[in-house]
Short mmCIF file of C-alpha atoms in Angstrom, two decimals:
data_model
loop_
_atom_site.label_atom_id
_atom_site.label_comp_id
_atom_site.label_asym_id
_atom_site.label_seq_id
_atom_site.Cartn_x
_atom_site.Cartn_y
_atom_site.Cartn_z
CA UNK A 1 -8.00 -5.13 -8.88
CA UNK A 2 -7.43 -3.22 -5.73
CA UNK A 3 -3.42 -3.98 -5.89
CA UNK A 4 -0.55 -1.19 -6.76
CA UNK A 5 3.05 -2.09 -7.36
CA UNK A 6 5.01 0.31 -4.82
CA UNK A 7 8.28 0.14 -6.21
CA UNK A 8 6.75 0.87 -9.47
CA UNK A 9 4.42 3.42 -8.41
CA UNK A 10 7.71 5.22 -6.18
CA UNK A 11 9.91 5.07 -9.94
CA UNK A 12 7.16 7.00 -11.95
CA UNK A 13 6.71 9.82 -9.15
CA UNK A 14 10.49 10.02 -9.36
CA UNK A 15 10.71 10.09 -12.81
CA UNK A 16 8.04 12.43 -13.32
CA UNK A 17 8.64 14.58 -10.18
CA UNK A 18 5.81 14.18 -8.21
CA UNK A 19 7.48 12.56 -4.98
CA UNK A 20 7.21 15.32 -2.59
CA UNK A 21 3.95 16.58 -3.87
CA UNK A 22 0.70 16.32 -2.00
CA UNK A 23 -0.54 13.76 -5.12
CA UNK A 24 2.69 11.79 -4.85
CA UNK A 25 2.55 11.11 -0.74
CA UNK A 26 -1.09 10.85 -0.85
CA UNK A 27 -0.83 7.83 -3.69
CA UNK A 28 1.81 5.84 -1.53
CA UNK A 29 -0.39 6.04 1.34
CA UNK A 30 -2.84 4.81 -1.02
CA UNK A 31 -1.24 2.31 -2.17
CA UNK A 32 0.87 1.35 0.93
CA UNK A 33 -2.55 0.76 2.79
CA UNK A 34 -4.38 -1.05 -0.39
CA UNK A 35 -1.76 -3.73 -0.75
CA UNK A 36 -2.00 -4.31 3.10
CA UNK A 37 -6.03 -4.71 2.73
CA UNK A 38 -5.87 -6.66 -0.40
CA UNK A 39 -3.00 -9.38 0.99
CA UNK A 40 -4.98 -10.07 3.85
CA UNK A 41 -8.31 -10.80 1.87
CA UNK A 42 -6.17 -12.81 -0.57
CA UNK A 43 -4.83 -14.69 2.78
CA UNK A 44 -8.36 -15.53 3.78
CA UNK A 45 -9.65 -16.24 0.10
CA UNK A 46 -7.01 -18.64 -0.03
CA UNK A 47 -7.83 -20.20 3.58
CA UNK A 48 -11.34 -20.36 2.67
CA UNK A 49 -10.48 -22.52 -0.62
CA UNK A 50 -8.08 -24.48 0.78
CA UNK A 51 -10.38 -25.29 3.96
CA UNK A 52 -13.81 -25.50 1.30
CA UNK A 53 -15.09 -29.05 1.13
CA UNK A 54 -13.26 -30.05 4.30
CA UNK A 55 -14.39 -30.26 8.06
CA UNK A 56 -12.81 -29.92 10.51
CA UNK A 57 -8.62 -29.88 10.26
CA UNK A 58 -9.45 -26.81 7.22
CA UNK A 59 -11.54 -24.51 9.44
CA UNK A 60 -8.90 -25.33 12.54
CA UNK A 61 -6.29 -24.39 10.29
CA UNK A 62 -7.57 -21.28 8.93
CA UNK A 63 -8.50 -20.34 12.46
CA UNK A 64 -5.03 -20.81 13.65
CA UNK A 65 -3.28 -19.18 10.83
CA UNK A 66 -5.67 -16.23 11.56
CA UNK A 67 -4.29 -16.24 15.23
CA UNK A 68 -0.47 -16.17 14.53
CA UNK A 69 -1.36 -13.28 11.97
CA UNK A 70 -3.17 -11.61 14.52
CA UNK A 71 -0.55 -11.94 17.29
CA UNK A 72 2.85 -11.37 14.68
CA UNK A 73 0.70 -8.26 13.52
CA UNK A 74 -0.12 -7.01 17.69
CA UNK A 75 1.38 -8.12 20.46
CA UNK A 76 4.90 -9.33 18.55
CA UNK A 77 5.26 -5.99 16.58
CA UNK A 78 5.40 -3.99 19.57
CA UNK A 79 7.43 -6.26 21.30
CA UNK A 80 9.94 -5.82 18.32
CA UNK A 81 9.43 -2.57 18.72
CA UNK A 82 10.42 -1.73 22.07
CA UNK A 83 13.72 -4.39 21.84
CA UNK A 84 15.12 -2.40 18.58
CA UNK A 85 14.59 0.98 20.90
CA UNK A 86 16.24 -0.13 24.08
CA UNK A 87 19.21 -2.21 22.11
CA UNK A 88 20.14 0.47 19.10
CA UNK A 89 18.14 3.85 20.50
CA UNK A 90 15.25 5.38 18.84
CA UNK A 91 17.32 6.46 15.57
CA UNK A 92 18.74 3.12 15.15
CA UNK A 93 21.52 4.89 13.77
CA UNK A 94 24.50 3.72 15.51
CA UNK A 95 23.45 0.17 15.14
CA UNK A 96 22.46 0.13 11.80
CA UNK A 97 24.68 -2.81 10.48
CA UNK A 98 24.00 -4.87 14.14
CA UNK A 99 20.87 -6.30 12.70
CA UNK A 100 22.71 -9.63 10.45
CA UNK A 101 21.12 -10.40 7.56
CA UNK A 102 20.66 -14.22 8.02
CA UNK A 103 18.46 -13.24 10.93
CA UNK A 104 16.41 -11.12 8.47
CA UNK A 105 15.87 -13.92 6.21
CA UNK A 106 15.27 -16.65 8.65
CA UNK A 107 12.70 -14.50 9.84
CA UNK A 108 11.17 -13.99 6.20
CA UNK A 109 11.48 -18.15 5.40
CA UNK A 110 10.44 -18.98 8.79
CA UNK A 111 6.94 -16.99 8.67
CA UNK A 112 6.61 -18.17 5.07
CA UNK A 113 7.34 -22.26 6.08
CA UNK A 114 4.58 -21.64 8.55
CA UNK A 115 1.67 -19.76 6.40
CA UNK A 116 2.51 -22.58 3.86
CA UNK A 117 2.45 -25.68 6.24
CA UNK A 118 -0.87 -24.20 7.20
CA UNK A 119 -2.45 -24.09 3.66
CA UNK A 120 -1.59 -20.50 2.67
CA UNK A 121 0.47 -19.72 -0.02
CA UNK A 122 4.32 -19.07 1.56
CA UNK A 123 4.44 -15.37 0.00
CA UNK A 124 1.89 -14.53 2.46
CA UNK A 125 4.09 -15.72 5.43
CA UNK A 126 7.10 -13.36 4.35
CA UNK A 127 4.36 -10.58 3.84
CA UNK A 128 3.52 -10.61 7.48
CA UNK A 129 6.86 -10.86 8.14
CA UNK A 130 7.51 -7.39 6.55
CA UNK A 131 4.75 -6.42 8.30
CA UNK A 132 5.67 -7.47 11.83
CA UNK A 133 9.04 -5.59 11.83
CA UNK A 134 8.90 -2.47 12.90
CA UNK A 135 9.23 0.78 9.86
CA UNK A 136 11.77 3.26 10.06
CA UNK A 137 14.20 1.10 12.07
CA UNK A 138 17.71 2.00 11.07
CA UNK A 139 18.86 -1.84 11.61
CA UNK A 140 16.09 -3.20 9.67
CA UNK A 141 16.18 -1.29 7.03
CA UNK A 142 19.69 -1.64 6.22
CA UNK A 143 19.18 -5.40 6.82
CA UNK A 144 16.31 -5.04 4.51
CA UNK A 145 18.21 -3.35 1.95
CA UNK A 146 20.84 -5.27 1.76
CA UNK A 147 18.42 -8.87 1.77
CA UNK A 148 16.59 -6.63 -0.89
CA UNK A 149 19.80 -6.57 -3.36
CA UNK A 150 20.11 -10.14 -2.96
CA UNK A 151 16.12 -11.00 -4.12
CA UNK A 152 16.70 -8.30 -6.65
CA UNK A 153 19.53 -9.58 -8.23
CA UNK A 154 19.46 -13.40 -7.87
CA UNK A 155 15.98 -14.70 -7.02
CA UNK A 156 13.62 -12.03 -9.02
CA UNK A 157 15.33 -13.76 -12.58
CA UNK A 158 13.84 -17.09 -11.94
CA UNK A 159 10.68 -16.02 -10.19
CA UNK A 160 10.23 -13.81 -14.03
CA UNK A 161 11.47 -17.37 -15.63
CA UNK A 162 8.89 -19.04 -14.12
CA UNK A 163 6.14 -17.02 -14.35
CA UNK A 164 6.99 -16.18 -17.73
CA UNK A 165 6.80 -20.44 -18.55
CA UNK A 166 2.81 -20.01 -16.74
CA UNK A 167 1.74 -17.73 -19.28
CA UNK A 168 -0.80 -19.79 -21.95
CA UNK A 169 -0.40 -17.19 -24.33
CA UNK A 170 -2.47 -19.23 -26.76
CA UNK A 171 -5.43 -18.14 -23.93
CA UNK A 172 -5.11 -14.68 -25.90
CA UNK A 173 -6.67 -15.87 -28.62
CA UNK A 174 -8.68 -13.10 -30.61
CA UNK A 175 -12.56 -14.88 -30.22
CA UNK A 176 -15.48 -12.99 -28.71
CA UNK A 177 -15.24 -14.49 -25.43
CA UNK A 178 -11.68 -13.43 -24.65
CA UNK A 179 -12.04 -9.84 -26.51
CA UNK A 180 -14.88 -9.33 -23.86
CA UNK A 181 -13.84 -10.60 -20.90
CA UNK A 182 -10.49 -8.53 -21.07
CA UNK A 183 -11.98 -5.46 -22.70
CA UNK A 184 -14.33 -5.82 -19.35
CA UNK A 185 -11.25 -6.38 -17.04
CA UNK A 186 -9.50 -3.81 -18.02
CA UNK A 187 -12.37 -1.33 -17.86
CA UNK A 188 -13.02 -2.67 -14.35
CA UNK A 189 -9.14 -2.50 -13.22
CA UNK A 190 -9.24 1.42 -14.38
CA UNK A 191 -12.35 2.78 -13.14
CA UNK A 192 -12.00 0.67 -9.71
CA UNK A 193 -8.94 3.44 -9.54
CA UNK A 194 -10.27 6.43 -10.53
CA UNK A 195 -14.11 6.06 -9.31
CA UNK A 196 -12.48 4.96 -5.65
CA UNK A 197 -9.74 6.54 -4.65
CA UNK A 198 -9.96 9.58 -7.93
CA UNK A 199 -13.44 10.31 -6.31
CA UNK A 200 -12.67 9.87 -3.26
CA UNK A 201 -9.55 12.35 -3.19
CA UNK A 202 -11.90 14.89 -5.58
CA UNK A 203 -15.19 14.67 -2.42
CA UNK A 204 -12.24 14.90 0.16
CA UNK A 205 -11.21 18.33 -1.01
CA UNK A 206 -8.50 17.74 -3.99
CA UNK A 207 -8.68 19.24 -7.21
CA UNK A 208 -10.08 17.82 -10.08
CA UNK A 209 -6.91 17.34 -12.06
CA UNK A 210 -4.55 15.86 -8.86
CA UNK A 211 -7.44 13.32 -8.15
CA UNK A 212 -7.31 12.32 -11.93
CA UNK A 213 -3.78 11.88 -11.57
CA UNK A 214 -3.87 10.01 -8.04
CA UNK A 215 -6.22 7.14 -9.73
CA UNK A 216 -3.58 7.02 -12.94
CA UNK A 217 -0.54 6.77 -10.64
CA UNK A 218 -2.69 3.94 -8.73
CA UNK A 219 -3.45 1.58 -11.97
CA UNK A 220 0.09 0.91 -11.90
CA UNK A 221 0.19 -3.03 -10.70
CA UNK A 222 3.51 -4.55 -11.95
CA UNK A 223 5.14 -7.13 -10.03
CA UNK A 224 3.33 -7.06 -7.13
CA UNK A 225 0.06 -8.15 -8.92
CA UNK A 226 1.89 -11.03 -11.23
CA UNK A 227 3.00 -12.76 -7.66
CA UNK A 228 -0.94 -12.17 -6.39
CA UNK A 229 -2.01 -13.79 -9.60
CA UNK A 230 0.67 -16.63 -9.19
CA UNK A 231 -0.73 -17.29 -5.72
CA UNK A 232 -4.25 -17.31 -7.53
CA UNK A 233 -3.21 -20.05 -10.10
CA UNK A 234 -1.51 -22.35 -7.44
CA UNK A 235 -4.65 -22.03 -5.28
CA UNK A 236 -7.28 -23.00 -7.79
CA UNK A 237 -8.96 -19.45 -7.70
CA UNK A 238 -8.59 -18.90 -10.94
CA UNK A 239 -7.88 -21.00 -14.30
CA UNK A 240 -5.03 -20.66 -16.57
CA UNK A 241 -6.98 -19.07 -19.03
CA UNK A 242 -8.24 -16.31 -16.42
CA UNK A 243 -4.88 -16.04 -15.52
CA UNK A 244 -3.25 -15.25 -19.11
CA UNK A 245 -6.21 -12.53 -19.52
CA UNK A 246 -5.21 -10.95 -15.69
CA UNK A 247 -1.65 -11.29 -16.71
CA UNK A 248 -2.45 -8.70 -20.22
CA UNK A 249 -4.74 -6.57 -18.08
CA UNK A 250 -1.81 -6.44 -15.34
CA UNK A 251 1.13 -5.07 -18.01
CA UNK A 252 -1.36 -3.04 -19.92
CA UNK A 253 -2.28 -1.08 -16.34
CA UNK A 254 1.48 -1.34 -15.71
CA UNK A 255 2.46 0.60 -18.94
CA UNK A 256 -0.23 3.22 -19.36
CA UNK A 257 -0.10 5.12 -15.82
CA UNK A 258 3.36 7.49 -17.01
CA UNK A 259 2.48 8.23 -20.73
CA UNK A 260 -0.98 9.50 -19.72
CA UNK A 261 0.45 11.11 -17.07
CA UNK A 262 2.83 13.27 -19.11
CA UNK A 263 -0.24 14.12 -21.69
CA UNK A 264 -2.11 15.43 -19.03
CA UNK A 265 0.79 17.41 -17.65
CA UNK A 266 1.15 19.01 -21.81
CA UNK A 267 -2.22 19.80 -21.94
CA UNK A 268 -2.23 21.30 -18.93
CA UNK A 269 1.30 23.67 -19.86
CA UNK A 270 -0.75 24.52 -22.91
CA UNK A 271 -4.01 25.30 -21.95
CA UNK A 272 -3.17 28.86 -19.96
CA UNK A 273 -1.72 30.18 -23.30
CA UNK A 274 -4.39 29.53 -25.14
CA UNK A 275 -7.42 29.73 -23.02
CA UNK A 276 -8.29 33.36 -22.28
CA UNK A 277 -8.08 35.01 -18.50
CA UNK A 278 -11.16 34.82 -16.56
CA UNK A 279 -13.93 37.73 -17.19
CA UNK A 280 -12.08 38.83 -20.57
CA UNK A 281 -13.88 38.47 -24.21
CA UNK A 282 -13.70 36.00 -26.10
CA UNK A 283 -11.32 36.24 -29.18
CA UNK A 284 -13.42 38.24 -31.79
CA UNK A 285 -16.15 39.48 -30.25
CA UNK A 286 -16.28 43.39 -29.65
CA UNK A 287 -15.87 44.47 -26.30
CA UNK A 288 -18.62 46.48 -24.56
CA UNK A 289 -18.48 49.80 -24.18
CA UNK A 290 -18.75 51.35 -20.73
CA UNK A 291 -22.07 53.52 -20.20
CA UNK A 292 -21.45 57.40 -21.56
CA UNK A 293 -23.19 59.52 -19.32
CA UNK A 294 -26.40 60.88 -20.46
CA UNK A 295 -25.31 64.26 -19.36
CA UNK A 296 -26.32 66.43 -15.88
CA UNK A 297 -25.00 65.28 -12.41
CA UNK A 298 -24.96 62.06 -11.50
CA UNK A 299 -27.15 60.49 -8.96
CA UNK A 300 -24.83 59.41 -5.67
CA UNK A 301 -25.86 55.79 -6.10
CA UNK A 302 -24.41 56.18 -10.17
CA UNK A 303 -21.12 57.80 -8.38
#
């Protein structure tokens, strides 16, 4: 519930124009930080299930998957860090195509052959991959973008054609039980949204309306919460049926975030022409008169 599709989430505040407002950077922080959180608990759910009902060779497992994450995420980050600088400056720019992209992605399949010979699922490996290499590095990110085009175009096709043939759509059957346990869901993925991070932005000092709109622009889920719920499935955590419910809960939250987002923004254009200025009467009444003077000089407190 806590996940929010960034590439989604960075279209919408394009489209709608809210990418260099304080709402717009504040929900990519947001989100950029509650994907982080939320893949590393779904890295240790998925440890704990794959080491539950075994001894030993589970627990040493999950303990040493937790070590590589915690050295690729410390000591090797940094490491990366200070190469990149010294070998293509702190701009990156002149090097920006030095970085080839077979290292990239040897990288990427290498940390995801490892979280998967481990027991974790091998998206989580090319997660902490992203993670290890250093932001804002002009050789990585071209790299990246260029590795990115690839996935985009050729891979991201069959990962839809397969998780399109996981979907039980027969799951969405209209009985009670399946009415109520995604009416609940749903209710549950919204309000996690706008009670934490809404509320939270509304305490912190933002106004009511931009912390409305900061736990809309976070319900939107999209991709990266069908590969979370793919993991999910694969790992036992949750059943097929479970699965086809998250799946409607996931494109419903997906969908809603920009339409509601341009009512608000209506209502909003059209409640200054019709709401009167502050301290003014209300349409129809009769104004007050000011106090006449009762006559004679006026008292120096009256003047």
């Amino acid at each position: 519930m806590g996940i929010t599709a960034f590439p989604v989430l960075a279209r919408i505040l394009s489209e709608l124009g809210l990418s260099h407002t304080a709402v717009g950077r504040t929900s990519l922080l947001a989100a950029a930080i509650g994907d982080a959180g939320a893949w590393l608990l779904l890295a240790t759910a998925v440890a704990a299930a794959g080491a539950a009902g075994s001894s030993g060779p589970g627990i040493a497992l999950m303990v040493a998957g937790t070590t590589v994450a915690a050295v690729l995420l410390g000591p090797l980050r940094r490491a990366l860090r200070r190469a990149l600088s010294r070998r293509y400056g702190n701009n990156g720019e002149e090097g920006a195509a030095g970085l080839p992209v077979p290292l990239l992605a040897c990288a990427v399949c290498g940390c995801a052959a490892f979280t998967s010979a481990v027991g974790l699922h091998a998206a989580i490996g090319a997660f902490l991959a992203g993670a290890v290499l250093p932001a804002g590095s002009g050789p990585v990110s071209s790299a990246a973008d260029r590795l990115g085009s690839f996935s985009a175009g050729i891979l991201m096709p069959f990962f839809f054609l397969g998780f399109g043939l996981s979907v039980d759509l027969s799951a969405l059957s209209p009985d009670s039980r399946t009415v109520v346990t995604g009416s609940v869901l749903l209710a549950l993925a919204v309000l996690t949204k706008l009670l934490g991070p809404g509320l939270c932005a509304w305490v912190t000092g933002m106004s009511r309306g931009d912390a409305l709109k900061l736990g809309v622009l976070l319900n939107a889920r999209g991709l990266t919460e069908l590969v979370v719920l793919g993991i999910g499935l694969q790992a036992g955590l949750i059943d097929r049926q479970m699965f086809t419910v998250l799946t409607a809960v996931t494109l419903t939250t997906t969908i809603l975030p920009a339409p509601v987002l341009r009512l608000m923004d209506r209502r909003a254009k059209r409640a200054p022409s019709g709401a009167s200025p502050p301290g003014a009467p209300a349409r129809g009444a009769p104004e007050e008169q000011a106090p006449q003077p009762s006559g004679g000089p006026l008292a120096p407190e009256e003047r």
